[in-house]
Amino acid sequence: MKPLYQARDRIEAQLLKDFFAGYHIRVLVQGEYLSGAAGELPVIQFPQLWVLEERDYARARELIALFFERDADGEPWQCPKCGERMEPQFQVCWNCGFRRE
Ligand SMILES: [Zn+2]
């Protein structure tokens, strides 16, 4: 399993999941579940898309770029909190949860 993309919210994550399903690429949405008030559905904070099969990763990156009609490539960045090297499409460090601006 490989981290692919940091979604803005769970709606975007779900859209992308459906989009990838159309290309027979299996992805998983992971994130922090925040429990809402009684009776409310739990909210996923900072949902991340993971590619289940690593062989699909390169193709998935191309499709992400296609989905947003822009180049997904940018400068990788290093998390100032834990030092983890992050792919440019991530806004939140998957290791420690640090959020960059
Ligand atoms: Zn970190």
mmCIF file of C-alpha atoms and ligand atoms in Angstrom:
data_model
loop_
_atom_site.group_PDB
_atom_site.id
_atom_site.type_symbol
_atom_site.label_atom_id
_atom_site.label_comp_id
_atom_site.label_asym_id
_atom_site.label_seq_id
_atom_site.Cartn_x
_atom_site.Cartn_y
_atom_site.Cartn_z
ATOM 1 C CA MET A 1 0.000 0.000 0.000
ATOM 2 C CA LYS A 2 1.292 3.440 -0.920
ATOM 3 C CA PRO A 3 0.095 6.950 0.030
ATOM 4 C CA LEU A 4 -1.197 8.750 -3.046
ATOM 5 C CA TYR A 5 -3.000 11.949 -2.291
ATOM 6 C CA GLN A 6 -4.099 14.236 0.523
ATOM 7 C CA ALA A 7 -7.708 15.184 -0.108
ATOM 8 C CA ARG A 8 -9.174 18.490 1.001
ATOM 9 C CA ASP A 9 -12.192 16.810 2.536
ATOM 10 C CA ARG A 10 -14.027 13.512 2.539
ATOM 11 C CA ILE A 11 -16.208 14.548 -0.407
ATOM 12 C CA GLU A 12 -13.159 15.068 -2.596
ATOM 13 C CA ALA A 13 -11.729 11.783 -1.291
ATOM 14 C CA GLN A 14 -14.917 9.962 -2.227
ATOM 15 C CA LEU A 15 -14.993 11.563 -5.690
ATOM 16 C CA LEU A 16 -11.454 10.405 -6.320
ATOM 17 C CA LYS A 17 -12.180 6.939 -5.005
ATOM 18 C CA ASP A 18 -15.069 6.608 -7.454
ATOM 19 C CA PHE A 19 -12.897 8.084 -10.217
ATOM 20 C CA PHE A 20 -10.198 5.452 -9.635
ATOM 21 C CA ALA A 21 -12.766 2.670 -9.453
ATOM 22 C CA GLY A 22 -13.613 3.545 -13.056
ATOM 23 C CA TYR A 23 -10.013 2.700 -13.950
ATOM 24 C CA HIS A 24 -9.998 -0.485 -11.839
ATOM 25 C CA ILE A 25 -7.515 0.991 -9.402
ATOM 26 C CA ARG A 26 -8.325 0.129 -5.823
ATOM 27 C CA VAL A 27 -7.765 2.887 -3.313
ATOM 28 C CA LEU A 28 -8.449 3.230 0.364
ATOM 29 C CA VAL A 29 -9.419 6.410 2.193
ATOM 30 C CA GLN A 30 -7.728 6.827 5.527
ATOM 31 C CA GLY A 31 -7.904 9.651 7.970
ATOM 32 C CA GLU A 32 -8.589 10.663 11.491
ATOM 33 C CA TYR A 33 -12.119 10.042 12.545
ATOM 34 C CA LEU A 34 -13.521 12.731 14.752
ATOM 35 C CA SER A 35 -16.590 11.753 16.645
ATOM 36 C CA GLY A 36 -19.284 14.363 16.242
ATOM 37 C CA ALA A 37 -22.078 15.188 18.617
ATOM 38 C CA ALA A 38 -24.533 12.432 19.496
ATOM 39 C CA GLY A 39 -26.456 11.279 16.456
ATOM 40 C CA GLU A 40 -24.022 12.803 13.967
ATOM 41 C CA LEU A 41 -21.876 10.821 11.578
ATOM 42 C CA PRO A 42 -18.175 10.713 12.352
ATOM 43 C CA VAL A 43 -16.127 13.203 10.356
ATOM 44 C CA ILE A 44 -12.903 12.252 8.637
ATOM 45 C CA GLN A 45 -10.256 14.898 9.078
ATOM 46 C CA PHE A 46 -7.517 15.155 6.455
ATOM 47 C CA PRO A 47 -8.583 12.095 4.445
ATOM 48 C CA GLN A 48 -5.753 10.465 2.529
ATOM 49 C CA LEU A 49 -5.993 8.191 -0.450
ATOM 50 C CA TRP A 50 -3.816 5.113 -0.492
ATOM 51 C CA VAL A 51 -3.245 2.874 -3.498
ATOM 52 C CA LEU A 52 -3.704 -0.753 -2.479
ATOM 53 C CA GLU A 53 -1.583 -2.237 -5.238
ATOM 54 C CA GLU A 54 1.820 -0.593 -5.610
ATOM 55 C CA ARG A 55 1.948 -1.489 -9.295
ATOM 56 C CA ASP A 56 -0.991 0.910 -9.834
ATOM 57 C CA TYR A 57 0.827 3.833 -8.225
ATOM 58 C CA ALA A 58 2.417 5.428 -11.302
ATOM 59 C CA ARG A 59 -0.845 5.176 -13.215
ATOM 60 C CA ALA A 60 -2.755 6.599 -10.264
ATOM 61 C CA ARG A 61 -0.444 9.619 -10.156
ATOM 62 C CA GLU A 62 -1.132 10.275 -13.837
ATOM 63 C CA LEU A 63 -4.852 9.999 -13.227
ATOM 64 C CA ILE A 64 -4.708 12.418 -10.294
ATOM 65 C CA ALA A 65 -3.083 14.980 -12.589
ATOM 66 C CA LEU A 66 -5.776 14.279 -15.150
ATOM 67 C CA PHE A 67 -8.488 14.648 -12.530
ATOM 68 C CA PHE A 68 -7.295 18.072 -11.490
ATOM 69 C CA GLU A 69 -6.112 19.007 -14.996
ATOM 70 C CA ARG A 70 -2.811 20.062 -13.649
ATOM 71 C CA ASP A 71 0.572 18.565 -13.085
ATOM 72 C CA ALA A 72 0.708 16.779 -9.750
ATOM 73 C CA ASP A 73 4.473 17.064 -9.667
ATOM 74 C CA GLY A 74 5.991 19.719 -7.483
ATOM 75 C CA GLU A 75 8.705 20.059 -4.942
ATOM 76 C CA PRO A 76 8.813 17.370 -2.273
ATOM 77 C CA TRP A 77 8.974 18.837 1.205
ATOM 78 C CA GLN A 78 10.379 17.773 4.517
ATOM 79 C CA CYS A 79 8.256 17.778 7.639
ATOM 80 C CA PRO A 80 9.778 20.290 10.087
ATOM 81 C CA LYS A 81 8.391 18.337 13.035
ATOM 82 C CA CYS A 82 9.536 14.773 12.397
ATOM 83 C CA GLY A 83 11.800 15.088 9.344
ATOM 84 C CA GLU A 84 9.730 12.781 7.159
ATOM 85 C CA ARG A 85 10.101 13.479 3.434
ATOM 86 C CA MET A 86 6.711 14.133 1.869
ATOM 87 C CA GLU A 87 5.458 13.998 -1.694
ATOM 88 C CA PRO A 88 4.279 17.412 -2.982
ATOM 89 C CA GLN A 89 0.607 16.435 -3.154
ATOM 90 C CA PHE A 90 0.413 16.045 0.612
ATOM 91 C CA GLN A 91 -0.480 18.968 2.817
ATOM 92 C CA VAL A 92 -0.328 16.964 6.018
ATOM 93 C CA CYS A 93 2.509 14.763 7.231
ATOM 94 C CA TRP A 94 1.202 11.212 7.331
ATOM 95 C CA ASN A 95 3.735 10.331 9.978
ATOM 96 C CA CYS A 96 3.026 12.932 12.674
ATOM 97 C CA GLY A 97 0.068 14.957 11.415
ATOM 98 C CA PHE A 98 1.911 18.243 10.909
ATOM 99 C CA ARG A 99 -0.003 20.482 8.529
ATOM 100 C CA ARG A 100 1.920 22.809 6.258
ATOM 101 C CA GLU A 101 0.475 26.097 5.066
HETATM 102 ZN ZN ZN B 1 5.928 14.801 10.400
#
